[in-house]
Structure formats: C-alpha cells, structure tokens
Tab-separated table of C-alpha atoms in Angstrom:
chain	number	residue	atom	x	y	z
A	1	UNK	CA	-14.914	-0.981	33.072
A	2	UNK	CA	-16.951	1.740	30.867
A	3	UNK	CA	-18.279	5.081	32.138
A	4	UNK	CA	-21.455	5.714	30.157
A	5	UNK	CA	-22.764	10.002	30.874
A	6	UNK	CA	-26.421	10.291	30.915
A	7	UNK	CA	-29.188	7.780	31.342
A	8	UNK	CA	-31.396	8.895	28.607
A	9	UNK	CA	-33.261	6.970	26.034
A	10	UNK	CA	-29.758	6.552	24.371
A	11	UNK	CA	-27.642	5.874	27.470
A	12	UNK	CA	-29.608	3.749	29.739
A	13	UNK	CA	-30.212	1.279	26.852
A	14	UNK	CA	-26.475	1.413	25.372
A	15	UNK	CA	-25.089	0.930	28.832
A	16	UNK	CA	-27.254	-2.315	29.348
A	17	UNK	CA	-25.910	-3.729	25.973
A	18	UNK	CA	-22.855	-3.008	27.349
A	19	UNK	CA	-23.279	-4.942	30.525
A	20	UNK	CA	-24.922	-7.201	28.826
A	21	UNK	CA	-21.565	-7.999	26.630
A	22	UNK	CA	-19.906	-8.468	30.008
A	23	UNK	CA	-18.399	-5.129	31.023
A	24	UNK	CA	-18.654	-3.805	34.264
A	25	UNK	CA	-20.841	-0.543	33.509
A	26	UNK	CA	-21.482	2.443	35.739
A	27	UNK	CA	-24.578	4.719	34.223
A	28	UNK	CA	-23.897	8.807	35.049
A	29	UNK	CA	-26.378	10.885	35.221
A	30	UNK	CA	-27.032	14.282	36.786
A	31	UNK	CA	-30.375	13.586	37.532
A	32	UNK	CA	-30.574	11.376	40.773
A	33	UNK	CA	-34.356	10.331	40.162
A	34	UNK	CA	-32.757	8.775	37.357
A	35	UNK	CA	-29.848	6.883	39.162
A	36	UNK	CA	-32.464	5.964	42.202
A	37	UNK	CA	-34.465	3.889	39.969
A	38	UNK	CA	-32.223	2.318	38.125
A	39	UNK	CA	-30.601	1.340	41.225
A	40	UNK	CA	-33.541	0.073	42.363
A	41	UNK	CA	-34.520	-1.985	38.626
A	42	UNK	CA	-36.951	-0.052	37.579
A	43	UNK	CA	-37.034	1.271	34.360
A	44	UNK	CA	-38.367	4.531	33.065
A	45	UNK	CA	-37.983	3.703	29.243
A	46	UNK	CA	-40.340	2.186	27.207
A	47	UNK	CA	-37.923	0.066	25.358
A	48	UNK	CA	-36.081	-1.429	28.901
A	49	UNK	CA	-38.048	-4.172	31.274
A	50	UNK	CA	-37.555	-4.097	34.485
A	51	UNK	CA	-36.071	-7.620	34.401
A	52	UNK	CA	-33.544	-7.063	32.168
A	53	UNK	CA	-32.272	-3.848	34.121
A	54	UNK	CA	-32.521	-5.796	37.304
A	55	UNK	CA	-30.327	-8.678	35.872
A	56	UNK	CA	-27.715	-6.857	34.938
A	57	UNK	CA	-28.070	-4.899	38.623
A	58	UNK	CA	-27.914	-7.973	40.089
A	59	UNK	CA	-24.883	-9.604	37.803
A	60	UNK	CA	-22.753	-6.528	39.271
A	61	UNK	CA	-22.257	-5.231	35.783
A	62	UNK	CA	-24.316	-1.796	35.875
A	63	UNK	CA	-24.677	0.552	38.354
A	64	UNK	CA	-25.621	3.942	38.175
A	65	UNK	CA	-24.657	7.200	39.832
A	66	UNK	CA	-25.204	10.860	39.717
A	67	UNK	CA	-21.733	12.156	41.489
A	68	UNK	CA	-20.135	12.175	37.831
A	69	UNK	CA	-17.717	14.266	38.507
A	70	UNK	CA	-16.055	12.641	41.189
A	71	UNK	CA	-15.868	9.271	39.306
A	72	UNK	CA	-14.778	10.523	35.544
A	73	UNK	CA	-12.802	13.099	33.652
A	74	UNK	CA	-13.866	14.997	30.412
A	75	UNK	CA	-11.641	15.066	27.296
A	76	UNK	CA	-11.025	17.889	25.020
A	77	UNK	CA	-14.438	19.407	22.952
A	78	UNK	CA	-15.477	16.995	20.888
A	79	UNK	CA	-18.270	19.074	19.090
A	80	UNK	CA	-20.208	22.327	20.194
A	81	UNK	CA	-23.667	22.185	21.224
A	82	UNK	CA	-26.574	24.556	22.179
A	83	UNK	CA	-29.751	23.868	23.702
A	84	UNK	CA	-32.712	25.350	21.237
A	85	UNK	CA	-36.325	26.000	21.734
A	86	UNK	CA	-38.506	23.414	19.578
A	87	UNK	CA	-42.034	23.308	18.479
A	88	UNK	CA	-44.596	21.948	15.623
A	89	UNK	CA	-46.440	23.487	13.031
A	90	UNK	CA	-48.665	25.440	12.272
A	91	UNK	CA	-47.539	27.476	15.646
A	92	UNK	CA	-44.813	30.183	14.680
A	93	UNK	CA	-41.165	29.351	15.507
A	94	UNK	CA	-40.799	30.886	18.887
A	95	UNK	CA	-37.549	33.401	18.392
A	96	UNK	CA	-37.772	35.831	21.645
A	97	UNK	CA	-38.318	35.087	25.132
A	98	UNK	CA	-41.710	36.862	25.535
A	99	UNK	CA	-42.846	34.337	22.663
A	100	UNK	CA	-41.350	31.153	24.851
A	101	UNK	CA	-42.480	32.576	28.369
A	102	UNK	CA	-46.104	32.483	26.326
A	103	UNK	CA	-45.767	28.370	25.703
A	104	UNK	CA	-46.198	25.837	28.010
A	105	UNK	CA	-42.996	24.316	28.118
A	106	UNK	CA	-41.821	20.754	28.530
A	107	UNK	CA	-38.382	19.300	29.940
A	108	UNK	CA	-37.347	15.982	32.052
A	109	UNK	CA	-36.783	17.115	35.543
A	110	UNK	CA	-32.734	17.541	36.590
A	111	UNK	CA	-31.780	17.915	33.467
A	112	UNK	CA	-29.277	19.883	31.693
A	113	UNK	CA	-32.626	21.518	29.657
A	114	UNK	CA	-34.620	21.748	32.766
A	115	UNK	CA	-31.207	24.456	34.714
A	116	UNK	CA	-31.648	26.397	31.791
A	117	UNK	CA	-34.971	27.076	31.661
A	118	UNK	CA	-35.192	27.557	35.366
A	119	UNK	CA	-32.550	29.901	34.929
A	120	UNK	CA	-34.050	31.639	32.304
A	121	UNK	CA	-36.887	32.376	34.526
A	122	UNK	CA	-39.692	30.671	32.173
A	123	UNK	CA	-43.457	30.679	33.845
A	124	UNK	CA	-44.731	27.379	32.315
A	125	UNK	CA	-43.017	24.555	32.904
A	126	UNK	CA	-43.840	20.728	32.694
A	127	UNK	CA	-41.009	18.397	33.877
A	128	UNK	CA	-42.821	15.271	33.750
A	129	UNK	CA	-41.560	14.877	29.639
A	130	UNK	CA	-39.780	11.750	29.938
A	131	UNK	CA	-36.313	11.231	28.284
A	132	UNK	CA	-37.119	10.975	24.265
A	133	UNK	CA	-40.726	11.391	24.761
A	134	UNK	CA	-40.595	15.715	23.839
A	135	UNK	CA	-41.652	14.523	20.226
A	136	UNK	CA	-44.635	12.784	21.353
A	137	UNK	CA	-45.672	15.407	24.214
A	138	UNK	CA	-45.447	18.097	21.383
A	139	UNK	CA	-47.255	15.930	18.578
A	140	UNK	CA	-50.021	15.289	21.906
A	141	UNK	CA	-50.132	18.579	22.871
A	142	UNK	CA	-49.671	18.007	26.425
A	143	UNK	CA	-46.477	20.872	26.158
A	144	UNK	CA	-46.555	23.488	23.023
A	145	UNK	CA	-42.591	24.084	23.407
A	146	UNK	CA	-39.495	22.200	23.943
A	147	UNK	CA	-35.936	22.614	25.183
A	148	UNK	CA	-33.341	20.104	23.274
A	149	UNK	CA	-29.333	19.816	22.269
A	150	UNK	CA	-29.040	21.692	18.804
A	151	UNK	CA	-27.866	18.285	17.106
A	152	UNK	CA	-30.658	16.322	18.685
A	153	UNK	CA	-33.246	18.481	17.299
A	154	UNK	CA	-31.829	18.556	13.492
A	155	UNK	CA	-32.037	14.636	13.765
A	156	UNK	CA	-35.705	15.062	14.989
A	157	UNK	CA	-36.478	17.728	12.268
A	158	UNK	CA	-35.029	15.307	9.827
A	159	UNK	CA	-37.669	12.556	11.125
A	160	UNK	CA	-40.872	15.107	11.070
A	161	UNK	CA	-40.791	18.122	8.870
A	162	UNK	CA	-43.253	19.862	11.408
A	163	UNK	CA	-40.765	20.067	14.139
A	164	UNK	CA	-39.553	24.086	14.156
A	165	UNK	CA	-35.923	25.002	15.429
A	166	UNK	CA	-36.061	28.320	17.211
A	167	UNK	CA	-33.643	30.517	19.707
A	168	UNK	CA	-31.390	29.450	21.496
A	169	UNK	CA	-31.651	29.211	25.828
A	170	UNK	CA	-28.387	29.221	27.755
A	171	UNK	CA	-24.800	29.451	27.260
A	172	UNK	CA	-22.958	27.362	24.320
A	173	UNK	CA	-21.459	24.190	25.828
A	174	UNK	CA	-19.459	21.194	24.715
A	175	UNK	CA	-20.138	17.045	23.703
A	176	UNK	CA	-17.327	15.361	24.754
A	177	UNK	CA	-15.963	11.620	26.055
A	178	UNK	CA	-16.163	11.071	29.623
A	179	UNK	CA	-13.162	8.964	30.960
A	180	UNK	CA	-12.861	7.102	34.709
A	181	UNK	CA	-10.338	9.224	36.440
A	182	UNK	CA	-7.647	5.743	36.782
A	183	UNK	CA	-7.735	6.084	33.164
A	184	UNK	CA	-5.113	8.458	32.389
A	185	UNK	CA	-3.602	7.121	29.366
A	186	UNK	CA	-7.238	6.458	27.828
A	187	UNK	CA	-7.255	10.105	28.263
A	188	UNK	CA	-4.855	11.405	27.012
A	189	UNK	CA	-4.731	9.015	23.479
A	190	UNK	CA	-8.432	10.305	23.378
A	191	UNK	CA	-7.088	14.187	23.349
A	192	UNK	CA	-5.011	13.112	20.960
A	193	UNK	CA	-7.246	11.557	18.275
A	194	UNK	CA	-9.723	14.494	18.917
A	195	UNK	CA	-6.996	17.384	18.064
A	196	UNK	CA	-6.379	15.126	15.130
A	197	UNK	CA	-9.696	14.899	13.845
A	198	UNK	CA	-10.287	18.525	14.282
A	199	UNK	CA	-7.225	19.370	11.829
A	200	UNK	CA	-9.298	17.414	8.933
A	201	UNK	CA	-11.502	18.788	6.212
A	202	UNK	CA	-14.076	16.888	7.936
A	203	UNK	CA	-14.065	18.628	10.836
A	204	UNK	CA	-14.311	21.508	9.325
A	205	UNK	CA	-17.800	20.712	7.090
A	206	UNK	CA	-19.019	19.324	10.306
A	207	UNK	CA	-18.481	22.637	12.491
C-alpha cells in the first residue's frame, strides 16, 4: 500500500501509474476539491481521462483523501524549501510586498501557496490557476504574479529564461517522505538513509 502527498500535476498522475502497477494507492492532498473529484473520477489534469482515473477508482487501487495527517507520518527533512514570488519578463522582479500587493496574483485554491498569500494579506488574488498551469496563466496573462516551491521554480526558469525568481512569502518549510502510520519500520530505515545522505559531499553542494 503507497501513500502518495499531493494531487498535483506530479502526484495525481504518479499515483495512477502506481495503481495502475497494482498497488493499492491512497492520493493526499490538503485540498478537498481535489480529493472530491477524484473520488468522484473526474479529472482536473490535462494529461489524466476520466476513464482511466475512474478504473483505477473502481479496481479499489486509488483513493484519495485530504485528512493526511491522520493516515501518514513525515520523516526527517529531506530538503528545505521556500515558496517564492514568480513572474515573466519584461515586468521587474517583484522584491517587496507593495510591488506583489500591485500584481494580480495567481494560486490553485487550498493550497499550501494559496495559506500564504492569504496570510500575507495580498489584494489580488486568482485561485482558479490549476495545478502546473502558473506557467501558462503567466505566459497568457490572465495572472501577472505567481506563488511556487523555490525548487519548482528553478526547474521552470531552467525551461523559459523569462520566468523571474523574486522574494520570498511565508515561513521556510521542509520536502520530506510521507509514511502510513502502520509503517513504523519503513520509517524509521527512511530516517536513517536520510541522516546518511545528509553526511555526504552531496548533500552538501545540494543545500
């Protein structure tokens, strides 16, 4: 049985390849719009039909929930992360909140991105952005500002020079493996390899 946290473009279509394979999958997500429709076999990415989310629904191999942490544990920090303020060129990086209260702002509604801007207090918000679809809604210009995970956007910026990395929004946080609570022993021989992986050189060029 595999525990797969957040239903995003990566997770929703990673857990399905999972079920798929023939594990018994459940799908975590914070966001219970999410976990309603995929309950229900409808998909809200692009890449995922409806029939093949429904199959696997219907197979008993995926389910999907938002009550994460009642069903898993988290191990040890596996990397640091920090949500940043994105936009494109030729608009200036935004580096101060009066610049980003200034943008019109889009994030995916109960998401990690979408607390911290409401808790930041910005005017101008659009949470309609589907998961994965900031790129497109900036390159559009239906939003003139984004909210992402630090190591998300680098990736992005990596894809289109024009993407701009600008201050950060909220408190630092963590990435790290999410383990079903009857998994003890899973959990703890992931702690282990972590703290072992963090004593390497390569750790230390990653961080």
């Amino acid at each position: 049985h595999l525990a797969v946290v957040g239903l995003g473009y990566v997770g929703l279509p990673l857990a399905l390849e999972m079920a798929k394979a023939g594990f018994h999958v459940t799908g975590i997500d914070n966001d219970p719009g999410k976990c309603s429709l995929a309950n229900q076999g409808k998909s809200y990415i692009g890449d995922i039909s409806d029939a093949f989310l429904k199959d696997m629904r219907d197979a008993g191999r995926f389910t999907a929930t938002d009550g994460r942490k009642k069903v898993v544990l988290f191990t040890s920090e596996v990397f640091p992360t920090r949500n940043v303020v994105i936009n494109r060129r030729p608009r200036k990086p935004i580096t101060t909140f009066e610049q980003l209260k200034a943008e019109k702002v889009g994030t995916n509604k109960g998401s990690s991105m979408a607390e911290a801007i409401a808790a930041a207090g910005v005017p101008n918000v659009d949470d309609s952005i589907p998961p994965g679809a900031y790129h497109d809604a900036l390159k559009s210009g239906k939003i003139t500002a984004a909210l992402w995970g630090v190591e998300s956007a680098i990736a992005l910026q990596k894809d289109d020079p024009e993407i701009q990395l600008g201050m950060f929004l909220g408190p630092p946080a963590s990435l790290a493996y999410a383990v079903r609570k009857d998994e003890p022993e899973l959990l703890k021989a992931l702690n282990e390899y972590i703290e072992n992986v963090r004593r390497t050189q390569t750790w230390s060029r990653l961080v």
